[in-house]
C-alpha atoms as an extended CHARMM CRD file, in Angstrom:
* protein
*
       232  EXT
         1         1  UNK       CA            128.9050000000     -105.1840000000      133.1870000000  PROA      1               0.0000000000
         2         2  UNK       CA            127.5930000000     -104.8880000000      129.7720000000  PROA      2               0.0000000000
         3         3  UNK       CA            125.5300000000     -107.4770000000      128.3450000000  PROA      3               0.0000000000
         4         4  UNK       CA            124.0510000000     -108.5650000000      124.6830000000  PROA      4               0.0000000000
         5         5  UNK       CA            120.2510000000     -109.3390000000      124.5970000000  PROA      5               0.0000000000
         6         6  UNK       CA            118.5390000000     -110.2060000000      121.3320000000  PROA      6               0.0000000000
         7         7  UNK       CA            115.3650000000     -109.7600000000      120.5580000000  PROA      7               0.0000000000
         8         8  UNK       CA            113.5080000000     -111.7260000000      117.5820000000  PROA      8               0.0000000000
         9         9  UNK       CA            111.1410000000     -109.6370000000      115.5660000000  PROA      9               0.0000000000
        10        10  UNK       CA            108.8990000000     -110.9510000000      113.2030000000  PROA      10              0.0000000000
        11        11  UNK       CA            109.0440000000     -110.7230000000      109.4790000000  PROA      11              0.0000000000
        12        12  UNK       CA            106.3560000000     -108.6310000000      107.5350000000  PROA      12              0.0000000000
        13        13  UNK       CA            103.5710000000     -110.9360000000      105.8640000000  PROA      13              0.0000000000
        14        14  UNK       CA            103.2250000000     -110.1330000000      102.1840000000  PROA      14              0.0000000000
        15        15  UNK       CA            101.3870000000     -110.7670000000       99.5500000000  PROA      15              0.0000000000
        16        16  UNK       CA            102.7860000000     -111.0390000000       96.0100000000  PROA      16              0.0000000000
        17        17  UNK       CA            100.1830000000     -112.7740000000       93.5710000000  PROA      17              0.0000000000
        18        18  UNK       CA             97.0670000000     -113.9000000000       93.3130000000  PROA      18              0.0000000000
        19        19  UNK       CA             94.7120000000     -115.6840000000       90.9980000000  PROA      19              0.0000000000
        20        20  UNK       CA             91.3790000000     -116.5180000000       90.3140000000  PROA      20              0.0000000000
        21        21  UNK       CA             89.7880000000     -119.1970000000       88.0500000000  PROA      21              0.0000000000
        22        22  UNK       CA             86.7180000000     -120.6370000000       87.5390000000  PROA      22              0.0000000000
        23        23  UNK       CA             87.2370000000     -124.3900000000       85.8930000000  PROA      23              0.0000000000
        24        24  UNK       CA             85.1030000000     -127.2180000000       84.8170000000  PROA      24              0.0000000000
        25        25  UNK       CA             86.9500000000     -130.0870000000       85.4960000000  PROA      25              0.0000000000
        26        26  UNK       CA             85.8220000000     -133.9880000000       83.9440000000  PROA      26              0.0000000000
        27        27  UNK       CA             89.3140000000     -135.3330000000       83.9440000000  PROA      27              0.0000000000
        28        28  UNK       CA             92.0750000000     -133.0610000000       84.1260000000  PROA      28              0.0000000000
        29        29  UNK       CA             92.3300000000     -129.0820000000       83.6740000000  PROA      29              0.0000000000
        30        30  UNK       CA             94.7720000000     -126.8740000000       83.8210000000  PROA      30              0.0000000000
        31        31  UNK       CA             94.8520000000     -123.0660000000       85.6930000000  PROA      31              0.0000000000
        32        32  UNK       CA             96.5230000000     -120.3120000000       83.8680000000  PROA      32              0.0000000000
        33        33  UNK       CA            100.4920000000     -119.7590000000       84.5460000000  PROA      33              0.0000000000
        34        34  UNK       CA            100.7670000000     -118.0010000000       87.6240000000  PROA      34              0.0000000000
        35        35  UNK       CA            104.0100000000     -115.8420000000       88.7390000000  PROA      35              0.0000000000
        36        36  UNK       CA            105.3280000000     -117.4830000000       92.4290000000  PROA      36              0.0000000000
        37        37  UNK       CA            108.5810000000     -116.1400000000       92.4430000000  PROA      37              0.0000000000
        38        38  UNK       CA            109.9840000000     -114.8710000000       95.8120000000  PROA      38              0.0000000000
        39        39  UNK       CA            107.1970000000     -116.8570000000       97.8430000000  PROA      39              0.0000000000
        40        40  UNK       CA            107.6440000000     -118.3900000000      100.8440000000  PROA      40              0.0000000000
        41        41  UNK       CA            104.3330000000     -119.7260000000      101.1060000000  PROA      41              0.0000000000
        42        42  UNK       CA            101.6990000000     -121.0700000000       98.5860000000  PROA      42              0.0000000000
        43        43  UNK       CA             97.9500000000     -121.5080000000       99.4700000000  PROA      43              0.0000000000
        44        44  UNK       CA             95.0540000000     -122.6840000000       97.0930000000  PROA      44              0.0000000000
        45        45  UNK       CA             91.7640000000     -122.5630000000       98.6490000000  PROA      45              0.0000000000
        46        46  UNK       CA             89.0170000000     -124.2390000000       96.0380000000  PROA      46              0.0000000000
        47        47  UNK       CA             85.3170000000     -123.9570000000       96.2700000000  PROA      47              0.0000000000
        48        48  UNK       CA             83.6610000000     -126.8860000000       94.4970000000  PROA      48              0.0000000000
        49        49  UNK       CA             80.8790000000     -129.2370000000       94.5630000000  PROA      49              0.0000000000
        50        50  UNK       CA             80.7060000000     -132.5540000000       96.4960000000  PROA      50              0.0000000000
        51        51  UNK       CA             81.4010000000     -136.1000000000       95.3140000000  PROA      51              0.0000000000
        52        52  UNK       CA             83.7980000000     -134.9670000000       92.8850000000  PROA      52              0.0000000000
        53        53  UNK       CA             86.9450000000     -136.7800000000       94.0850000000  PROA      53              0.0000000000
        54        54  UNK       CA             89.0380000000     -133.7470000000       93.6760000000  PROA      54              0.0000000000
        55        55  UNK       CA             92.6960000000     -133.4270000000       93.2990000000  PROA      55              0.0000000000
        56        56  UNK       CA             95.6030000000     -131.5860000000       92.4090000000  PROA      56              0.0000000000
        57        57  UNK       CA             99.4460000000     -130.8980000000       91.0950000000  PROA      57              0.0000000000
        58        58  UNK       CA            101.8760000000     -128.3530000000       90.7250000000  PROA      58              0.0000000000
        59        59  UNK       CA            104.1320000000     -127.7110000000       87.4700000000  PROA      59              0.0000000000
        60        60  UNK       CA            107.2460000000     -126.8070000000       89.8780000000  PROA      60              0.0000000000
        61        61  UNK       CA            106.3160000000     -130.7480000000       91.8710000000  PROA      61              0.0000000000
        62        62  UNK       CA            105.2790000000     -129.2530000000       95.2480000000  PROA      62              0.0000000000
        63        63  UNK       CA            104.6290000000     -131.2520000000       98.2500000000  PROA      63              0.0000000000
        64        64  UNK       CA            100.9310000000     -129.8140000000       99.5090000000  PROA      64              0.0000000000
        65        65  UNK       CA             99.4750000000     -129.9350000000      102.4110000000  PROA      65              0.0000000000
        66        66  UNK       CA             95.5510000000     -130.5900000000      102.8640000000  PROA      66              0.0000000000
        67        67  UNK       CA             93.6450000000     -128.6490000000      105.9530000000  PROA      67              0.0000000000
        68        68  UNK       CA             90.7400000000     -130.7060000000      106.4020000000  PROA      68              0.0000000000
        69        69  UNK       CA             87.7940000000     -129.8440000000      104.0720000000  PROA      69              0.0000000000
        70        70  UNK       CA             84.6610000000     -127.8690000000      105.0330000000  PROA      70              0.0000000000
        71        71  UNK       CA             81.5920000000     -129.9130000000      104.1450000000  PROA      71              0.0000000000
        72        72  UNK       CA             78.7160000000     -131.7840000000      105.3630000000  PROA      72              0.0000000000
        73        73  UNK       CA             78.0230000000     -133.8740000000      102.5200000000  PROA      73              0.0000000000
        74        74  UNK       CA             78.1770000000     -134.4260000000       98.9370000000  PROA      74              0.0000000000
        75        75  UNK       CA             74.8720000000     -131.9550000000       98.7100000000  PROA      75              0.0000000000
        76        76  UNK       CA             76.4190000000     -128.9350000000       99.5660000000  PROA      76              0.0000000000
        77        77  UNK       CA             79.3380000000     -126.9480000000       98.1500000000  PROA      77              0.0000000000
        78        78  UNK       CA             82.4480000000     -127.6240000000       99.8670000000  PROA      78              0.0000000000
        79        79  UNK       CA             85.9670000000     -125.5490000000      100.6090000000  PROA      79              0.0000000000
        80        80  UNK       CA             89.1320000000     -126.7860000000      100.7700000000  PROA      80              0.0000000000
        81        81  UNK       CA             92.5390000000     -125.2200000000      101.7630000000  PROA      81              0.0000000000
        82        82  UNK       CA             96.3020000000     -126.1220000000      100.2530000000  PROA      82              0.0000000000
        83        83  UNK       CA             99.2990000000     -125.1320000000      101.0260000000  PROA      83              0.0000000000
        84        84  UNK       CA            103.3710000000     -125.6850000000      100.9720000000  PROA      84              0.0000000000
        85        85  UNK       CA            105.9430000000     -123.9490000000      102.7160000000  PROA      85              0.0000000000
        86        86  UNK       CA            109.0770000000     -123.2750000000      101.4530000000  PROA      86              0.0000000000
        87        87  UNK       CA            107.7890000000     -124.1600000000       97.7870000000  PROA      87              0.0000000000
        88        88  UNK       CA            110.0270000000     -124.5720000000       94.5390000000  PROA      88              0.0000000000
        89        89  UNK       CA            108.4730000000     -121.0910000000       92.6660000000  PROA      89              0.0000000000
        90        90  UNK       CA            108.8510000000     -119.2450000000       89.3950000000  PROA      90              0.0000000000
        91        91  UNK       CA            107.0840000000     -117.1160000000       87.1240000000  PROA      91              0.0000000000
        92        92  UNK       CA            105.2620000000     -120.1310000000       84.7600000000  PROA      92              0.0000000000
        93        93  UNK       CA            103.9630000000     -121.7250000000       87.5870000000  PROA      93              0.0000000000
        94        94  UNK       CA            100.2680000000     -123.9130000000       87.0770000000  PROA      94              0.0000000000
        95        95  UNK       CA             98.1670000000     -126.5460000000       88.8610000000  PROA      95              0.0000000000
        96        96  UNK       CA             96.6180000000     -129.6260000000       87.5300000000  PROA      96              0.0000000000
        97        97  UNK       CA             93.3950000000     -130.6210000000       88.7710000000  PROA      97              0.0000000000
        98        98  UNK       CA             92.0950000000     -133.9310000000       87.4550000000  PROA      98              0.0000000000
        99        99  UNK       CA             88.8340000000     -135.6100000000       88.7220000000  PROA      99              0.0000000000
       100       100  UNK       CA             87.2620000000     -138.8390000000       88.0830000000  PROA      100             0.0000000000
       101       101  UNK       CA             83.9870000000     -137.4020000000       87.8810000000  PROA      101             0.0000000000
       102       102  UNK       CA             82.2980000000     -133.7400000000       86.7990000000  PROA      102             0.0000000000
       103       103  UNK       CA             83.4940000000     -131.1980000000       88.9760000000  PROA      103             0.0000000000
       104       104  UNK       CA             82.7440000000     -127.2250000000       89.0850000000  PROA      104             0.0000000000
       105       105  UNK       CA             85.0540000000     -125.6700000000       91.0390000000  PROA      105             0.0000000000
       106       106  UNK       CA             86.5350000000     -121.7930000000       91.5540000000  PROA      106             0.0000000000
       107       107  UNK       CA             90.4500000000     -122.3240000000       92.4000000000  PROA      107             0.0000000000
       108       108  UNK       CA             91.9500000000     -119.0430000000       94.4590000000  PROA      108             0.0000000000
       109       109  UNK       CA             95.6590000000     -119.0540000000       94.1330000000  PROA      109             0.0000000000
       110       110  UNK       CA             97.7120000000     -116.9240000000       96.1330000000  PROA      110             0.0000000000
       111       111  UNK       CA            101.4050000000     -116.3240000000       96.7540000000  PROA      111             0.0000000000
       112       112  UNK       CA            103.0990000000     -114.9370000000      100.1700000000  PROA      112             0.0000000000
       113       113  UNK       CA            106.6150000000     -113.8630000000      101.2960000000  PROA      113             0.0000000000
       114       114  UNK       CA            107.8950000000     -113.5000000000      105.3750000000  PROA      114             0.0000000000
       115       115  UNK       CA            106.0780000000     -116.3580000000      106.5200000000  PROA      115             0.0000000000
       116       116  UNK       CA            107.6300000000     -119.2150000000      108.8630000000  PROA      116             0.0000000000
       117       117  UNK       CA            109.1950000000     -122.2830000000      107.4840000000  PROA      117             0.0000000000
       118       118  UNK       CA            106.3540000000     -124.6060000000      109.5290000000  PROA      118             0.0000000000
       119       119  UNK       CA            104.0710000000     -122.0170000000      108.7750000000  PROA      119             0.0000000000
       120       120  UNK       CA            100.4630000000     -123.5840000000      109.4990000000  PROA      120             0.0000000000
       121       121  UNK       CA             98.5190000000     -122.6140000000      112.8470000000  PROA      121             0.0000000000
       122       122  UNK       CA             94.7800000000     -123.0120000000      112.7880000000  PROA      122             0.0000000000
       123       123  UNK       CA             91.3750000000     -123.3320000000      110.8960000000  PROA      123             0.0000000000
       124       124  UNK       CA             87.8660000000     -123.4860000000      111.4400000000  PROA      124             0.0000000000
       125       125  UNK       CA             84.7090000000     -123.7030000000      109.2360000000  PROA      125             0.0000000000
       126       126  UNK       CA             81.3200000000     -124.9170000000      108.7960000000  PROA      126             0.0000000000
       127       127  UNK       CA             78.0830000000     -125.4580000000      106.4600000000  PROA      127             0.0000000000
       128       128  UNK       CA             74.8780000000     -123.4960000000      106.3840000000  PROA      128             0.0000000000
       129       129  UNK       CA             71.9180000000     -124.0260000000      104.3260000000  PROA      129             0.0000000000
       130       130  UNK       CA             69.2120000000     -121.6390000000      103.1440000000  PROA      130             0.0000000000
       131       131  UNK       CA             71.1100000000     -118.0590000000      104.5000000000  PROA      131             0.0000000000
       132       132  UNK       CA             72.7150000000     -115.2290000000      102.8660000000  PROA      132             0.0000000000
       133       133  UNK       CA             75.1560000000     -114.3370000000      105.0430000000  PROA      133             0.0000000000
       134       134  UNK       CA             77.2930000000     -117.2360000000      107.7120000000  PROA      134             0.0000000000
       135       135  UNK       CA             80.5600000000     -117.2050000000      109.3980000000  PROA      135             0.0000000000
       136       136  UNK       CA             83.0490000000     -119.8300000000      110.0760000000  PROA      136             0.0000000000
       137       137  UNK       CA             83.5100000000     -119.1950000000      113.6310000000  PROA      137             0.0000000000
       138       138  UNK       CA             85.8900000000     -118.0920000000      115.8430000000  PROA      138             0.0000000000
       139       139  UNK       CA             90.2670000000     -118.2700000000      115.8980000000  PROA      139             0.0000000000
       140       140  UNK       CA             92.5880000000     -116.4490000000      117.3430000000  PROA      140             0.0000000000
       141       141  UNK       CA             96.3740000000     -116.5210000000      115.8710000000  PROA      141             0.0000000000
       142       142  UNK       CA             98.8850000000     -117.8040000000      118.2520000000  PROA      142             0.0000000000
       143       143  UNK       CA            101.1220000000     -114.9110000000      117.8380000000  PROA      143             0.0000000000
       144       144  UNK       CA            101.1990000000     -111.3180000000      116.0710000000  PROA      144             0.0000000000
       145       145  UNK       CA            101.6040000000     -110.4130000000      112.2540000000  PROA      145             0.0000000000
       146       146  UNK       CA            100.1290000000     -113.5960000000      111.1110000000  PROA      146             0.0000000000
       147       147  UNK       CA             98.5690000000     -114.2690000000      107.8050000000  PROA      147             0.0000000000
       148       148  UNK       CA             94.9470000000     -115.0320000000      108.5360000000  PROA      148             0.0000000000
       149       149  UNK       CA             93.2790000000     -115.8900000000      105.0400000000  PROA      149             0.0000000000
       150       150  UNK       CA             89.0870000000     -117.0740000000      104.6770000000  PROA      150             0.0000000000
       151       151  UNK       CA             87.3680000000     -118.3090000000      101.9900000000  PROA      151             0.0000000000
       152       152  UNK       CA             83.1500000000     -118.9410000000      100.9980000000  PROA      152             0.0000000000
       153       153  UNK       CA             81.9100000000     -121.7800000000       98.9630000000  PROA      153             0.0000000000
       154       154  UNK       CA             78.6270000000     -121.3560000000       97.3370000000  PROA      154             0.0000000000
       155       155  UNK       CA             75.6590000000     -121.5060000000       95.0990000000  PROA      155             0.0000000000
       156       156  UNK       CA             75.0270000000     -117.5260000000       94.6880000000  PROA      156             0.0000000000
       157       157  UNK       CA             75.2440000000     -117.7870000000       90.3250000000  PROA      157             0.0000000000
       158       158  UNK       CA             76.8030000000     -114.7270000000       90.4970000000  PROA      158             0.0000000000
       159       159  UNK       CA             79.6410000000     -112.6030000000       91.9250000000  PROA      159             0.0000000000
       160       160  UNK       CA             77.1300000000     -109.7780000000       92.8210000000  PROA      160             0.0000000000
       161       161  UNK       CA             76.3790000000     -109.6570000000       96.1300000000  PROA      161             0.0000000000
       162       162  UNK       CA             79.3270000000     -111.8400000000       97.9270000000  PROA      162             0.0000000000
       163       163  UNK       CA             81.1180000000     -109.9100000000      100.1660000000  PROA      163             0.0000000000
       164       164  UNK       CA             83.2360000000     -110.1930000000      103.5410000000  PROA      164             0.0000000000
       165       165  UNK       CA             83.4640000000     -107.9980000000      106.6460000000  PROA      165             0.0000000000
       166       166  UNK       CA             84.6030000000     -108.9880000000      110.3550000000  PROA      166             0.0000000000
       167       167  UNK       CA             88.5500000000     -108.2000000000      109.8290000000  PROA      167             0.0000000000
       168       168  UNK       CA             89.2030000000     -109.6310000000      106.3080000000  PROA      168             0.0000000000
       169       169  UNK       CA             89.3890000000     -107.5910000000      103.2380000000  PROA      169             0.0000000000
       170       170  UNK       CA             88.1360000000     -109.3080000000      100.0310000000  PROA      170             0.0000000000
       171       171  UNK       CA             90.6060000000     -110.2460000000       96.9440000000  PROA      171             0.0000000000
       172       172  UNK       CA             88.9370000000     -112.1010000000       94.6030000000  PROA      172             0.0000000000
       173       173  UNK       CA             85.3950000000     -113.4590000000       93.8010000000  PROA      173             0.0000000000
       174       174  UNK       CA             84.5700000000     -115.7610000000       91.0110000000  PROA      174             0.0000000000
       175       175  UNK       CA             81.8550000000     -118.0720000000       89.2900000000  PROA      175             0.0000000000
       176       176  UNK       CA             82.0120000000     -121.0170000000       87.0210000000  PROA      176             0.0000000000
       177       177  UNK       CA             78.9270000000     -120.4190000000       84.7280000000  PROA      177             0.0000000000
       178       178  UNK       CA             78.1490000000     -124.0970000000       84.5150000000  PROA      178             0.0000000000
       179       179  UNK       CA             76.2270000000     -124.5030000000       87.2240000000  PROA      179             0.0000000000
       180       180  UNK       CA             76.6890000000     -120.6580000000       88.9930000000  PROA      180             0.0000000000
       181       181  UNK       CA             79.3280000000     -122.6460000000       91.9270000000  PROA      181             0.0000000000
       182       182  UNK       CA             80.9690000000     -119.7400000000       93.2170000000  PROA      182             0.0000000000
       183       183  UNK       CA             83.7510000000     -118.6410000000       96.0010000000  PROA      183             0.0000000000
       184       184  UNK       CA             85.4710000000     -115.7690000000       97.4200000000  PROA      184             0.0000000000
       185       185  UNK       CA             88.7580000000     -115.3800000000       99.0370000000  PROA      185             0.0000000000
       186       186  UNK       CA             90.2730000000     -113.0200000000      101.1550000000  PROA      186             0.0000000000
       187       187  UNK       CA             92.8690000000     -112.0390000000      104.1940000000  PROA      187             0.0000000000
       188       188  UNK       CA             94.5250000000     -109.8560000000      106.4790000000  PROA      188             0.0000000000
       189       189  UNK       CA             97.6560000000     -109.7830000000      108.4280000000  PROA      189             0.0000000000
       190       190  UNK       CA             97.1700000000     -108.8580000000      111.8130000000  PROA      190             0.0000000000
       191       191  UNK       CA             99.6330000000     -106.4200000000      113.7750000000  PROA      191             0.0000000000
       192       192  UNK       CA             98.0530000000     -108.0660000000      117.0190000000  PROA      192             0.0000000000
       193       193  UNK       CA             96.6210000000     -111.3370000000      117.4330000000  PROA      193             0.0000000000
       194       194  UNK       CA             92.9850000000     -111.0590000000      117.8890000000  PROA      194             0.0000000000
       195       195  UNK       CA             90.3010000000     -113.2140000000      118.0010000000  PROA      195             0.0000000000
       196       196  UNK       CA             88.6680000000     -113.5890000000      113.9930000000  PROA      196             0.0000000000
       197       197  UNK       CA             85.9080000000     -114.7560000000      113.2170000000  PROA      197             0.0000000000
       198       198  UNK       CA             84.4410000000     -112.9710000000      109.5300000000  PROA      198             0.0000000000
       199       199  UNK       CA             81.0420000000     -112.3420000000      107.8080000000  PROA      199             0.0000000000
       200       200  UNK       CA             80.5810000000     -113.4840000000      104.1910000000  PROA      200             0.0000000000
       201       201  UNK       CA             77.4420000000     -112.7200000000      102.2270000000  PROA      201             0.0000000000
       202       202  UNK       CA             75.7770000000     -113.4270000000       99.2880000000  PROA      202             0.0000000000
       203       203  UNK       CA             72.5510000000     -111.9540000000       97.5660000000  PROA      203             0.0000000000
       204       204  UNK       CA             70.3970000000     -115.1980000000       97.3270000000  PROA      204             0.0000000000
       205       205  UNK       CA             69.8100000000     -117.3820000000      100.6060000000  PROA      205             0.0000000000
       206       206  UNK       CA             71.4670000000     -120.8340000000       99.8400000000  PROA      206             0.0000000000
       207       207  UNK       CA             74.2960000000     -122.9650000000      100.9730000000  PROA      207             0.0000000000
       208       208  UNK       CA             77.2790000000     -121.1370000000      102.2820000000  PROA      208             0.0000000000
       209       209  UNK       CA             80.6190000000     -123.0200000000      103.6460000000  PROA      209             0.0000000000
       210       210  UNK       CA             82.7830000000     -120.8160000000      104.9660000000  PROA      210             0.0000000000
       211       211  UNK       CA             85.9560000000     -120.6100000000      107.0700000000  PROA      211             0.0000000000
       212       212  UNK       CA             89.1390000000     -118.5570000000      108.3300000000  PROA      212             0.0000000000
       213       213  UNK       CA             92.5500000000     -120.3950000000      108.7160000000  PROA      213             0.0000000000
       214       214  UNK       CA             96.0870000000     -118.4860000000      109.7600000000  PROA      214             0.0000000000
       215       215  UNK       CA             99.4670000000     -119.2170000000      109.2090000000  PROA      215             0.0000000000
       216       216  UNK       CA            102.5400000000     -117.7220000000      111.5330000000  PROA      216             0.0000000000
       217       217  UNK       CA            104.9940000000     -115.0190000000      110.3640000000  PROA      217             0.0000000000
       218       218  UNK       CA            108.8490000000     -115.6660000000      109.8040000000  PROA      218             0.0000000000
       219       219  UNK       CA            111.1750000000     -114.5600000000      112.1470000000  PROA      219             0.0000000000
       220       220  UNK       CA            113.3660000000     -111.5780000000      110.8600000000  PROA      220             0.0000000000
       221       221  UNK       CA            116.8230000000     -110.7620000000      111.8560000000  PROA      221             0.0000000000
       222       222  UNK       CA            116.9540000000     -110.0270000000      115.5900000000  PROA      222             0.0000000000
       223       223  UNK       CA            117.3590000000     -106.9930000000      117.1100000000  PROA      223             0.0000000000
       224       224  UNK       CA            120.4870000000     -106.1130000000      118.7060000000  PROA      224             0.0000000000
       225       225  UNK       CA            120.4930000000     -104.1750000000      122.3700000000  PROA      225             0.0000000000
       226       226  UNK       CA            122.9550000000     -103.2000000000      124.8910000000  PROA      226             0.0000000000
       227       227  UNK       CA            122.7250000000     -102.9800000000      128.5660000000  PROA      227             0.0000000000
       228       228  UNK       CA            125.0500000000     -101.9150000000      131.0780000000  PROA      228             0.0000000000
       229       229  UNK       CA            124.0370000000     -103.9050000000      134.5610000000  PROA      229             0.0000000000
       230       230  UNK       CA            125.5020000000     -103.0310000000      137.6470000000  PROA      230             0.0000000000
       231       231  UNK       CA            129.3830000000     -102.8420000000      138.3320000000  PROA      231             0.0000000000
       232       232  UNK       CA            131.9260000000      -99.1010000000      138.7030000000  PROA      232             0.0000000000
């Protein structure tokens, strides 16, 4: 007897642009035009200051989701992740971020291809005050080849210094020179699901929020075998 048995594999996580911008915002502000085309997925991550009523839009009229943000009050810098699945994308692309009140904020803008259509799976995060170096905790991915992505929030003044380790390779680190708010982004996709949980750093000891969220792969076309069971 010869049977058909499929097996799914998983589509390859890449990443295909990426911005960084630091932005006073008192009303509305717009980022630079950002290339999306191809993506599958689209994730802001901002690092701003608390009490500042933050929110944003997308030239292309994307639905975002919010993960919750990483704060423990309006004293301390706070992260926030976006993202939408499945987005509308081109090469002009731009957010809008309008505020009722003054807001300093770094805005990391990335672009992915070969995730899932429901792509989100976990974050975690937290607040510390008066270190140099804090991590967000631990996650582990519910499957292989996800994206797992982490960002810091904080007071540093200046990109020297910041820095992640703990699985994640940096991308981008940036300062508004306002007040010296600051953030850092970065990622990895992992072959394996394994338990995450990274190091960021920064050269003064002040208020760091951190955390590490992932998001599942797509499913690629499955692979084909044949097997003979039994029979003459």
């Amino acid at each position: 007897m010869l049977s058909v048995v499929a097996f799914p594999s998983f589509a390859a996580v890449t990443l295909l642009n990426h911005q960084a911008t630091p932005i006073d915002v008192y009303g509305t502000q717009t980022t630079p035009s950002f290339n999306s085309s191809g993506a599958s997925l689209l994730v802001v991550a901002i690092a701003y200051n608390g009490g500042c009523g933050l929110a944003f839009t997308d030239s292309l009229a994307n639905v975002w989701t919010a993960l919750p943000p990483v704060a423990s009050n309006t004293n301390y810098p706070i992260g926030q992740i976006w993202y939408t699945a499945s987005p509308n994308v081109g090469s002009a692309q731009t957010l809008t971020l309008t505020t009722p009140t003054a807001c300093y904020a770094t805005v990391f803008f990335t672009a992915w291809s070969g995730t899932s259509a429901s792509p989100y799976d976990n974050q975690i995060g937290r607040v510390l005050d008066g270190v140099s170096s804090a991590t967000p905790g631990s996650i582990t991915p519910a499957a292989s080849n996800e994206l797992v992505v982490s960002f810091l929030s904080s007071q540093n003044g200046t990109t020297t210094g910041i820095g992640v380790s703990g699985g994640i390779s940096l991308l981008d680190v940036t300062c508004e020179n306002r007040t010296g708010r600051c953030g850092g982004f970065g990622y990895t996709v992992q072959t394996t699901a394994t338990t995450i949980n990274p190091t960021w750093v920064q050269s003064i000891s002040t208020a760091m929020t951190t955390a590490v969220a992932a998001f599942q792969a797509g499913t690629a076309a499955s692979h084909i075998r044949h097997r003979v069971i039994g029979g003459e």
